[in-house]
Coordinates of C-alpha atoms and ligand atoms in Angstrom, one line a residue:
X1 CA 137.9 5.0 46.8
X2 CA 139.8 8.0 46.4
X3 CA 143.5 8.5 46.5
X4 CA 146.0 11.4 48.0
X5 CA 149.7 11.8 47.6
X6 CA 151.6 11.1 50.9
X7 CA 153.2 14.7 50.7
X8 CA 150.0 16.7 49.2
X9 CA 148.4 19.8 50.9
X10 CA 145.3 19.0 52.8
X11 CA 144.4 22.3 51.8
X12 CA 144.7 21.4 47.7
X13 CA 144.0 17.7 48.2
X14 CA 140.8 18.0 46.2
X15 CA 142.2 18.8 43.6
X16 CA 144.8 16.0 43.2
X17 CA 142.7 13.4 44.5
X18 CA 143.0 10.4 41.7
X19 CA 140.8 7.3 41.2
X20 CA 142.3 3.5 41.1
X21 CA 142.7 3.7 37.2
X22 CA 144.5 6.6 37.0
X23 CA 147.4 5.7 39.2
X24 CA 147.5 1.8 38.2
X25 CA 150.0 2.3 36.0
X26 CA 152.1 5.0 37.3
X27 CA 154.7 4.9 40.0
X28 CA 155.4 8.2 42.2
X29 CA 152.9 11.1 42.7
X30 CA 153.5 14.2 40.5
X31 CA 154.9 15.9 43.7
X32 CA 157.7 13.1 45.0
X33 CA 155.3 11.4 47.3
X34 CA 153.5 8.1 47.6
X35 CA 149.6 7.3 46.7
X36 CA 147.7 6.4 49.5
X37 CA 143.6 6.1 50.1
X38 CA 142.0 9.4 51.7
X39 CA 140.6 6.6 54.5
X40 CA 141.0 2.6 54.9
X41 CA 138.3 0.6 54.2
X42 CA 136.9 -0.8 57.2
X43 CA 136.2 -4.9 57.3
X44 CA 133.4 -5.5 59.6
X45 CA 133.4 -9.2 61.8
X46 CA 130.6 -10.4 59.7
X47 CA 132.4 -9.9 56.1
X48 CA 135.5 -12.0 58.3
X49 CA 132.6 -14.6 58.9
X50 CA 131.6 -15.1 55.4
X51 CA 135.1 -14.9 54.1
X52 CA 136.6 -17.6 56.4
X53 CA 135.8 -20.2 54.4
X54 CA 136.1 -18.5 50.5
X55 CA 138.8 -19.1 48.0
X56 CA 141.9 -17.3 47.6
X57 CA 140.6 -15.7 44.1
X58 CA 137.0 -14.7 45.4
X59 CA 138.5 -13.1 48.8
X60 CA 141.5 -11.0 46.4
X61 CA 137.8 -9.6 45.1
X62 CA 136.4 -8.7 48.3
X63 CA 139.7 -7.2 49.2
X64 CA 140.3 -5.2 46.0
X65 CA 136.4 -4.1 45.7
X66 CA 137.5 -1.7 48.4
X67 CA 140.4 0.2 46.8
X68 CA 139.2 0.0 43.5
X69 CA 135.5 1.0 43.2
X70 CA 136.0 2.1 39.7
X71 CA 136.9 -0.9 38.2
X72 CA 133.5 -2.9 37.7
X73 CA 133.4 -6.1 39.6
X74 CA 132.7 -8.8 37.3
X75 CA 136.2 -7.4 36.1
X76 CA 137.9 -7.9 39.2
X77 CA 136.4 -11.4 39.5
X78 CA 137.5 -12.5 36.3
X79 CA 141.1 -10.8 36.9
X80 CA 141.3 -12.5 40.3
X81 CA 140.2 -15.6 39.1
X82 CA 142.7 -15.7 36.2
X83 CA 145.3 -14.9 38.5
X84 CA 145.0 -16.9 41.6
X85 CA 145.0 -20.2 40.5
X86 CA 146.4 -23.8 41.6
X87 CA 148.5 -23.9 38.1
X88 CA 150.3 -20.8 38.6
X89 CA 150.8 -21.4 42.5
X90 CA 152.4 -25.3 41.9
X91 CA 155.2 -25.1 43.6
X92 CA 154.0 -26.2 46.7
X93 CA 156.0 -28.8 49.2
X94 CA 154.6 -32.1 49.9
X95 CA 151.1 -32.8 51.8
X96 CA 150.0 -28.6 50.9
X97 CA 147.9 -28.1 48.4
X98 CA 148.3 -25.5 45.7
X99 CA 144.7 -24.4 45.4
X100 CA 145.1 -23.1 48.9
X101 CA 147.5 -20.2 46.8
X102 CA 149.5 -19.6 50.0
X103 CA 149.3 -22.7 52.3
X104 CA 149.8 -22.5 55.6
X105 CA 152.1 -25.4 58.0
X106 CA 152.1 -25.1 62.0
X107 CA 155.9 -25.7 62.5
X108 CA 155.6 -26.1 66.9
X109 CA 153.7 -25.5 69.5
X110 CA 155.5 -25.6 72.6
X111 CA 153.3 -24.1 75.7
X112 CA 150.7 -22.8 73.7
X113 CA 153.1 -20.2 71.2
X114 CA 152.4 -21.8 68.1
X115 CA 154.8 -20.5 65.0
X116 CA 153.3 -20.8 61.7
X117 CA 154.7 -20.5 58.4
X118 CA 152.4 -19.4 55.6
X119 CA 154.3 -20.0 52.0
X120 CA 153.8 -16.9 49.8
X121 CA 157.0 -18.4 47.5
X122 CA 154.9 -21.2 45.4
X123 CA 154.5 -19.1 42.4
X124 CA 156.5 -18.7 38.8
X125 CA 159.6 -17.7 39.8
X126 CA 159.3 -18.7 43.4
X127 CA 159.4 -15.6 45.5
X128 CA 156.6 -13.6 47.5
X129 CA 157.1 -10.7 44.7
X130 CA 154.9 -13.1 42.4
X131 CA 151.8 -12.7 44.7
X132 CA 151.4 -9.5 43.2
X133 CA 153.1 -8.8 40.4
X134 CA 151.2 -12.0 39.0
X135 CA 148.0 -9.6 39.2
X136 CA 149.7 -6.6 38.2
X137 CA 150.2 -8.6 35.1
X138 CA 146.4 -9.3 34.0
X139 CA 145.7 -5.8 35.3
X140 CA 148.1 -3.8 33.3
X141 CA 147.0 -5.7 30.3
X142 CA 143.3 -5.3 31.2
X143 CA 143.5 -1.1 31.7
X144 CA 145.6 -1.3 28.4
X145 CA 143.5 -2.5 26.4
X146 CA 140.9 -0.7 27.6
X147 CA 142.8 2.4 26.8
X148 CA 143.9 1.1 23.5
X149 CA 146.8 2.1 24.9
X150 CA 150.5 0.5 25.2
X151 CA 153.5 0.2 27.7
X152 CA 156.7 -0.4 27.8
X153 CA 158.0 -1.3 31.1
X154 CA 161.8 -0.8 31.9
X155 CA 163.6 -1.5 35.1
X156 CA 167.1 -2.8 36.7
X157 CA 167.1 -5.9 39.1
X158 CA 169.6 -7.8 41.3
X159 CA 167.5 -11.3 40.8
X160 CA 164.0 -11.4 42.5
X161 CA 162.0 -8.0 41.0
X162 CA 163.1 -8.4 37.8
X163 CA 162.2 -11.7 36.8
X164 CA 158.8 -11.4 38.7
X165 CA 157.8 -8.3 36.6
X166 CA 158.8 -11.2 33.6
X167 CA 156.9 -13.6 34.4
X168 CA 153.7 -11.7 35.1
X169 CA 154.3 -9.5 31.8
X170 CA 155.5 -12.5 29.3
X171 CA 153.2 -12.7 26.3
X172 CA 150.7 -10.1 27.7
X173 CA 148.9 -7.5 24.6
X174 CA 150.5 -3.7 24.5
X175 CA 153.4 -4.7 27.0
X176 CA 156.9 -4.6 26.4
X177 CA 159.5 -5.0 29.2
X178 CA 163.1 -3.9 29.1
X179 CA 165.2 -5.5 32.1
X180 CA 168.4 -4.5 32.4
X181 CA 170.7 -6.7 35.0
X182 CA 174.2 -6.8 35.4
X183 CA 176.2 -9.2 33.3
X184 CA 177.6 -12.3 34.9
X185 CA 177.1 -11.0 38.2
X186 CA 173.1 -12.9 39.1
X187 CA 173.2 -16.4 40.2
X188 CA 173.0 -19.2 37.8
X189 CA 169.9 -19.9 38.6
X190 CA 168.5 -16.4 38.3
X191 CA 170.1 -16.0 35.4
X192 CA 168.3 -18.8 34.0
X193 CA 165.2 -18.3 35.4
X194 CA 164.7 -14.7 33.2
X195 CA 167.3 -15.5 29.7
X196 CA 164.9 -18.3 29.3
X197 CA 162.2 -17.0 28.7
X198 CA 161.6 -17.1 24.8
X199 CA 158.3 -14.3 24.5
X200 CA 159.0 -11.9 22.4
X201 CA 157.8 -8.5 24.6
X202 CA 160.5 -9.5 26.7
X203 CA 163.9 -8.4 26.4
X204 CA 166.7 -9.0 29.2
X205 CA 169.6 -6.8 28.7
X206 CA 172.9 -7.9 30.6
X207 CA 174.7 -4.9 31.7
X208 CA 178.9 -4.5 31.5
X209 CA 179.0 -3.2 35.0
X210 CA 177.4 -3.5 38.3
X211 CA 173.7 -3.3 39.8
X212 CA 174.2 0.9 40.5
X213 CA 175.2 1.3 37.2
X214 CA 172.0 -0.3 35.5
X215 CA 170.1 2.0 38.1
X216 CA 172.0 5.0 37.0
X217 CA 171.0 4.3 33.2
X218 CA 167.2 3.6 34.5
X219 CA 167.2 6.9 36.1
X220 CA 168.9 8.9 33.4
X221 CA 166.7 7.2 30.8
X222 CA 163.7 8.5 33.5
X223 CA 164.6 11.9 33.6
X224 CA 164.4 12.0 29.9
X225 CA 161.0 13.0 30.0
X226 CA 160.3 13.7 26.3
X227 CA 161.5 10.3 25.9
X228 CA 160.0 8.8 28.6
X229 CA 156.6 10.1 27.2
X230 CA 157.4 9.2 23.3
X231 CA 158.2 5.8 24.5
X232 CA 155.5 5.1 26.7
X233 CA 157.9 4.0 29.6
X234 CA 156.8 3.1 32.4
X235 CA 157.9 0.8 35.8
X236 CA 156.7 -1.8 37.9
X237 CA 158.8 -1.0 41.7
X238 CA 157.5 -1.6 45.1
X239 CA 155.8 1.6 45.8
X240 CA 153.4 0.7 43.2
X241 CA 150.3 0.9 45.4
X242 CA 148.4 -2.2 43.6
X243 CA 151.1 -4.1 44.2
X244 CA 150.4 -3.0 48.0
X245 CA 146.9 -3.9 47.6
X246 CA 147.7 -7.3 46.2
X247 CA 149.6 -8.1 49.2
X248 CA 146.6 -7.0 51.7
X249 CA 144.9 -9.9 50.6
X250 CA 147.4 -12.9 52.1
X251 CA 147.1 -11.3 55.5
X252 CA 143.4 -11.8 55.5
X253 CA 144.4 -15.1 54.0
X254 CA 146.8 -16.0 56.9
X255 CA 144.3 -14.8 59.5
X256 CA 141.8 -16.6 58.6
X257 CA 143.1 -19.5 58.2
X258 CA 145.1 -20.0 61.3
X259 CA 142.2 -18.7 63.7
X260 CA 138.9 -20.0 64.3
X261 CA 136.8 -17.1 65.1
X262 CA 137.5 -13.4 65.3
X263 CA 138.4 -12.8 68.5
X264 CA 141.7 -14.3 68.2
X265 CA 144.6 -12.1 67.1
X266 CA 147.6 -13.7 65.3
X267 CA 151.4 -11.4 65.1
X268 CA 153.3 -11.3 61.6
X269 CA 156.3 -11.7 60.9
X270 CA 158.2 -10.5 57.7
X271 CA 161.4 -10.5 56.2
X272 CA 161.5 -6.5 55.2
X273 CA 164.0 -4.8 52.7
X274 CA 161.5 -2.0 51.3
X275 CA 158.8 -2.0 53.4
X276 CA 156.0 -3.1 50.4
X277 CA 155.2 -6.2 51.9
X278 CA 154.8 -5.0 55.7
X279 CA 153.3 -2.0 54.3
X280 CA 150.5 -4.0 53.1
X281 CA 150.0 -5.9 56.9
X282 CA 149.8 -2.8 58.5
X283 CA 147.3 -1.3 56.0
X284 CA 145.6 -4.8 56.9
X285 CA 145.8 -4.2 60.4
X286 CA 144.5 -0.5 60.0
X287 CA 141.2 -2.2 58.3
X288 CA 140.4 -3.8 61.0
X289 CA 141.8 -7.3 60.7
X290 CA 142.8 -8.0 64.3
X291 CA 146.8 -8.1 64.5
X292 CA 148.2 -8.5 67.7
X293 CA 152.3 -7.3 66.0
X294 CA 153.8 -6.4 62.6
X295 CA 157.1 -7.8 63.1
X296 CA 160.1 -6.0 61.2
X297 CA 163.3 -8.3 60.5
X298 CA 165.9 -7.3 58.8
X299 CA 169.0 -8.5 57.6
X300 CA 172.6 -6.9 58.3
X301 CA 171.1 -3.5 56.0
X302 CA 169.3 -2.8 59.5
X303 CA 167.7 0.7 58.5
X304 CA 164.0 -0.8 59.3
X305 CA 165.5 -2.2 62.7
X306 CA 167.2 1.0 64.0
X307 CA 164.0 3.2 63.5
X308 CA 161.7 1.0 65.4
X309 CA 164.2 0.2 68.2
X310 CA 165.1 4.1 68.4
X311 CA 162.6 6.5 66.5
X312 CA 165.7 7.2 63.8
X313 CA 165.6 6.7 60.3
X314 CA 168.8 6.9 58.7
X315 CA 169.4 5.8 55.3
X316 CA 172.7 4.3 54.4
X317 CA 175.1 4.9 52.0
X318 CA 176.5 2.4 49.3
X319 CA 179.5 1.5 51.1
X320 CA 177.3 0.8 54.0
X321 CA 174.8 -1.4 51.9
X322 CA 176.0 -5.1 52.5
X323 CA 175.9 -7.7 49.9
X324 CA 174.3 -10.4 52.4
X325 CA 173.1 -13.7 51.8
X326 CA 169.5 -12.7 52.3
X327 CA 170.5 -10.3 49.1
X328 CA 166.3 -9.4 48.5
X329 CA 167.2 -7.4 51.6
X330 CA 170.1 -5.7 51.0
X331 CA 168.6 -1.8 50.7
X332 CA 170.0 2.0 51.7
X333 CA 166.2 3.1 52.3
X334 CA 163.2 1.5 52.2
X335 CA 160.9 3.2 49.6
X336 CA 157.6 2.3 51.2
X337 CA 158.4 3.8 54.8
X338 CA 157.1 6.9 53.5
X339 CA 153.5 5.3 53.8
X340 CA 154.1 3.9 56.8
X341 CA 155.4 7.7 58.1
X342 CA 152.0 9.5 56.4
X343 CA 150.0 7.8 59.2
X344 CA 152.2 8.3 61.6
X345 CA 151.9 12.2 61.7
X346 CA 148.1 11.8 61.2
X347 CA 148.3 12.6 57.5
X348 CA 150.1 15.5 57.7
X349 CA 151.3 15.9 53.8
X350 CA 153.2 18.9 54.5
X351 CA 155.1 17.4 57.4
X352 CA 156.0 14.5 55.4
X353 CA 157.4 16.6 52.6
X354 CA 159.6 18.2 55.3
X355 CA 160.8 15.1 56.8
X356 CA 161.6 13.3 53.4
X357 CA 163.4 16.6 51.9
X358 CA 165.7 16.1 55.3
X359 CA 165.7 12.6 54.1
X360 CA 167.7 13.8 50.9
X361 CA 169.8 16.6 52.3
X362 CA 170.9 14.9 56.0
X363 CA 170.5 11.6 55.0
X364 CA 167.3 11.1 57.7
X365 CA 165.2 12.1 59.9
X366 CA 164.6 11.5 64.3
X367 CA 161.4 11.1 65.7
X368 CA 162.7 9.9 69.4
X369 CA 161.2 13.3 70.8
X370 CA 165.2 13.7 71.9
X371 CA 166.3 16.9 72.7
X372 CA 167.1 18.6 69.2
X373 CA 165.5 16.0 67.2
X374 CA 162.4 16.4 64.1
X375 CA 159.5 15.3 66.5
X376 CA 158.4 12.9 69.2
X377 CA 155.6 10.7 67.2
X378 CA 157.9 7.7 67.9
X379 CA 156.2 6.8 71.2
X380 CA 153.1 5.9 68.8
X381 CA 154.9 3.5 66.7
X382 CA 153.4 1.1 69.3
X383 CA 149.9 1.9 68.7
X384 CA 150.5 0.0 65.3
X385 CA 152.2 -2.7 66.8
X386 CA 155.1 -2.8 65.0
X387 CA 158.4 -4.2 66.4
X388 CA 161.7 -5.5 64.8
X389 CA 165.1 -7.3 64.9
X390 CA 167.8 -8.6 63.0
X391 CA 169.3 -11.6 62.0
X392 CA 172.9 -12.0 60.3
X393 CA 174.4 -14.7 57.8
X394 CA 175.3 -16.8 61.3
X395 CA 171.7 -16.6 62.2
X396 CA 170.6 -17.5 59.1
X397 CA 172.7 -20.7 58.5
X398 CA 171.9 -21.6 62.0
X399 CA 168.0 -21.0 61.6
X400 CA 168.0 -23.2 58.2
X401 CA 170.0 -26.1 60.6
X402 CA 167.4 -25.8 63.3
X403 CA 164.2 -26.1 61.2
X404 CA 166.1 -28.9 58.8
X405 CA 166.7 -30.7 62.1
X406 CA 163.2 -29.9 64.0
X407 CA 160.8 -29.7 61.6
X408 CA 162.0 -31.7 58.8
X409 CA 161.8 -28.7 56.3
X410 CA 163.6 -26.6 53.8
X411 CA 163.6 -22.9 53.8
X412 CA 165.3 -20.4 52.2
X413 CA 167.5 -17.5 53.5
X414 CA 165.1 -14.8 53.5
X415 CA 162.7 -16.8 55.5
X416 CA 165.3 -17.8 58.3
X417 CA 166.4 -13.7 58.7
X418 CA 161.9 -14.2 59.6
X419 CA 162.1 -17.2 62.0
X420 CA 165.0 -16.0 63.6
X421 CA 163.3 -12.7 64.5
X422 CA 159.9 -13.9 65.0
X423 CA 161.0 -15.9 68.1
X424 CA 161.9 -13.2 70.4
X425 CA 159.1 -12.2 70.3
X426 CA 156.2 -15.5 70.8
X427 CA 153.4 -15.6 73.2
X428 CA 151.1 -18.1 74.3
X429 CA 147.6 -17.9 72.4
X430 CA 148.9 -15.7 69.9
X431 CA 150.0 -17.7 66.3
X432 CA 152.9 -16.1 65.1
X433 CA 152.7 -16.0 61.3
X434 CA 156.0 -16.0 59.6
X435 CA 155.9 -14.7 55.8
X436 CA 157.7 -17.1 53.7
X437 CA 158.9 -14.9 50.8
X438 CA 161.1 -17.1 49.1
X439 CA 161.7 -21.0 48.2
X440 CA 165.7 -22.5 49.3
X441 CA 166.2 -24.0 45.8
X442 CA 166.3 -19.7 44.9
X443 CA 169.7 -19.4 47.3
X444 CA 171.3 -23.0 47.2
X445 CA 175.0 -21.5 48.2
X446 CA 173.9 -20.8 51.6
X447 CA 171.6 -23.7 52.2
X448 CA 174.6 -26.0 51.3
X449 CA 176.5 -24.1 53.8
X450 CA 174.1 -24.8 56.5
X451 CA 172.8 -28.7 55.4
X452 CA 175.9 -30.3 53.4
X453 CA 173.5 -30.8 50.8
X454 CA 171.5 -28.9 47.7
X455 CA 168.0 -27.4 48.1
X456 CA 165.4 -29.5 46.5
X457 CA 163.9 -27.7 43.4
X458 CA 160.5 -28.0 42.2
X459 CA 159.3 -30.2 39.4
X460 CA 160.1 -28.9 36.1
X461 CA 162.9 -26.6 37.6
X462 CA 165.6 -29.3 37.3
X463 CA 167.9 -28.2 34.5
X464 CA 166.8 -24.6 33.7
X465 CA 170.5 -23.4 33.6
X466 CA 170.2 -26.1 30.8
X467 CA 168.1 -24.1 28.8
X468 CA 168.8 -21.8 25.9
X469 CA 168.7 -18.0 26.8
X470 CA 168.4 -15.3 24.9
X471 CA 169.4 -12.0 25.7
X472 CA 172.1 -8.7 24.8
X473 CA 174.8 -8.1 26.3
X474 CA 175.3 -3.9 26.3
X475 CA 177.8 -1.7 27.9
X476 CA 176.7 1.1 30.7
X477 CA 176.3 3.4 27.5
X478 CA 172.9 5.3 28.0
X479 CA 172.9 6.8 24.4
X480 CA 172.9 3.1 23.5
X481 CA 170.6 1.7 25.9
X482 CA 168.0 5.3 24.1
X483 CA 168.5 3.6 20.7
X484 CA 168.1 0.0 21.3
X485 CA 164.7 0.9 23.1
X486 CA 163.5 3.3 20.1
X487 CA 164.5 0.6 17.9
X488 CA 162.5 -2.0 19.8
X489 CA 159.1 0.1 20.6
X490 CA 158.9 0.9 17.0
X491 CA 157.5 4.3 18.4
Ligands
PLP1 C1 161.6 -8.4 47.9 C2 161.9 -9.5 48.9 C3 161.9 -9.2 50.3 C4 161.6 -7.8 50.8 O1 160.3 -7.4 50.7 P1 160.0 -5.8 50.8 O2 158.6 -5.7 50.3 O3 161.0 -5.1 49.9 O4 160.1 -5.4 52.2 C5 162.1 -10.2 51.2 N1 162.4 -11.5 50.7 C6 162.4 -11.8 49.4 C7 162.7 -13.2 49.0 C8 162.1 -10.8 48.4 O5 162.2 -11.1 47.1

């Protein structure tokens, strides 16, 4: 499988067409844009047959054979196998098991809609983030090592990204990772959940300031590209496209196991922020799995919502970006669209470029086919099946109360902004799948606001805030933030 930049040239694409390997470990194309296959795989009903019944690990390597042809597949076996496993998805509730990786619970099935929920949140720092990054881990170590080669990853995170990029890097050969957060501003629990860890390639740096000023020093330590290349620096975000992969797999995953036979269809829905993990359902849906809807919900940051109820995409600004209680939501733009927007003008690179260079200067783009506007593809956002909504902090309090008091189960914030959306939109014979992308014990405040009483934590997450952290406290000071890197790459 070959790959092409979401703003290349059809006319020059052969000669920036990259394999698996090569763009592993890097984040944006050369030219601004995002990697994407030259064609989906196709899955065929009789590979569906023979994976119905397969474990988690051994479907990932069906899945990931397809994208990533160059890496031998005894590898990806023993990758997968290391990865997907019943110890490092524990955290399940009572009555799933944890060898399923990412159990899934009917929660009702009034006149034939049935609403499922299928727990992607059972891993290390329970959150969706880890069914990926977890992999990301063993590969990044495996192409590494291969290479003889090192990296040092360095990011800024708000609570989820951050400490899944951690927990899948933590003690792993020629990584280092540099997280910079902002000081006393993460939940206690967050907090604890990423100074506690004790390896020594990791190194949490607390930030005097806020989240946008850890970005700023990210990006300014980014555009130091002599630097940047000295220290082998490097990043794990979203657009990463085998964290995208990755995520294909637990839409097979939910498929299969909530249909009998393949000519069922189910409907997703996800609670979205940057498009990575709905990305990876509609490149699902795109290889044939049969999906009924991709179902976009959103928090009060409704830039998702608006441009599949109206054909406008219009990024917001930081006074317009709400701190929510659904806060793994709370984005300006959603750095995945992009992929999303390639198919939708029938991988047209150039026409993406224009649209996304609107996207910095205007602040957007409008595909309504209104009078005036940059094109009228929005009338075949429904050939995808995508659709959306929005929930706010009322819904989700309300949404945690209802299941509590229905179904006799906890679930976090995230998850409610999900349920709340997904049932405007139910049908009879279709499951509706609802991504579970985080556990409650993650965002106690709220679920104390709705129940009266604490989320329940997994075993062995009782007293983390207990535990003894270790981290630095720096100021916003990017000369400093230079040297304590040098000093700590020893390159
Ligand atoms: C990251 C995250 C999301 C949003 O996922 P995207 O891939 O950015 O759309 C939703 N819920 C939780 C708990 C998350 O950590």
């Amino acid at each position: 499988m070959q790959y092409v930049s979401t703003r290349a040239d059809a006319s020059a694409a052969s000669h920036s067409l990259q394999q698996f390997s090569d763009i592993l470990l890097g984040g944006l194309a050369p030219d601004g844009g995002l990697y994407l296959p030259v064609e989906y795989p196709q899955v065929s009903g009789e590979e569906l047959n023979k994976w119905r019944h397969m474990s988690y690990a051994d479907l990932a390597v069906e899945i990931l054979k397809k994208f990533a042809g160059d890496i031998p597949e005894a590898d990806l076996r023993a990758l997968a196998h290391k990865t997907y496993t019943a110890d490092v998805y524990r955290n399940v509730r009572e009555g799933e098991k944890a060898a399923d990786i990412t159990p899934l619970r009917v929660l009702d099935e009034t006149e034939g809609k049935q609403l499922v929920l299928q727990s992607l949140s059972n891993g290390p720092t329970l959150a969706f983030k880890d069914m990926a990054m977890q992999l990301l881990g063993n590969l990044f170590e495996y192409a590494l090592a291969k290479q003889d080669a090192q990296l040092n990853i360095f990011g800024a995170t708000s609570g989820d990204t951050g400490s899944a990029a951690e927990y899948a890097m933590r003690g792993k050969k020629g990584i280092k990772v540099f997280m910079l957060s902002p000081h006393k501003k993460m939940s206690a629990f967050q907090t604890a959940q990423m100074f506690s860890l004790q390896d020594p390639n990791i190194f949490n740096i607390a930030v005097e300031g806020v989240f946008d000023d850890c970005q700023d020093m990210v990006k300014a330590v980014s555009n130091d590209l002599e630097f940047k290349a000295r220290h082998k620096i490097g990043t794990v975000n979203s657009i990463n496209w085998a964290r995208v992969v990755a995520q294909v797999v637990y839409y097979f995953r939910g498929y299969l196991a909530a249909t009998r036979n393949n000519e069922q269809k189910v409907s997703f829905t996800v609670p979205s922020g940057n498009f990575g993990n709905i990305c990876a359902g509609h490149i699902a849906r795109q290889m044939g799995l049969p999906i009924d809807k991709l179902i976009v919900a959103t928090n009060e940051n409704d830039v998702l919502d608006e441009f599949f109820r109206t054909g406008v995409y219009r990024v917001r600004k930081s006074a317009e970006t709400y701190h929510t209680s659904s806060p793994s939501m709370d984005i300006s733009k959603a750095s995945n669209f992009e992929r999303f927007v390639f198919d939708l003008v029938k991988g047209d690179g150039k026409r993406v470029r224009e649209l996304f260079k609107k996207v910095e200067t205007e602040g957007g783009f409008d595909l309504s086919g209104a009078p005036g506007s940059d094109g009228d593809e929005f009338k075949l956002v429904a050939n995808y099946g995508f659709k959306s909504g929005k929930s706010t902090h009322a819904d989700r309090v309300q949404t945690i109360r209802d299941v509590a008091d229905d179904y006799g189960i906890v679930i976090d914030t995230h998850t409610a902004d999900g349920i709340k959306v997904a049932k405007e939109y139910m049908e009879p014979g279709v499951p509706m799948i609802v991504l579970e992308t985080a556990l409650a014990a993650k965002f106690n405040e709220t679920i104390l606001e709705a129940l009266g009483q604490d989320a329940e934590r997994p075993a062995g997450f009782e007293n983390i805030e207990a535990l003894p952290q270790r981290f630095e406290v720096m100021p916003a000071d990017v000369s400093k933030m230079k040297a304590y890197i040098a000093a700590n790459t020893g390159l």
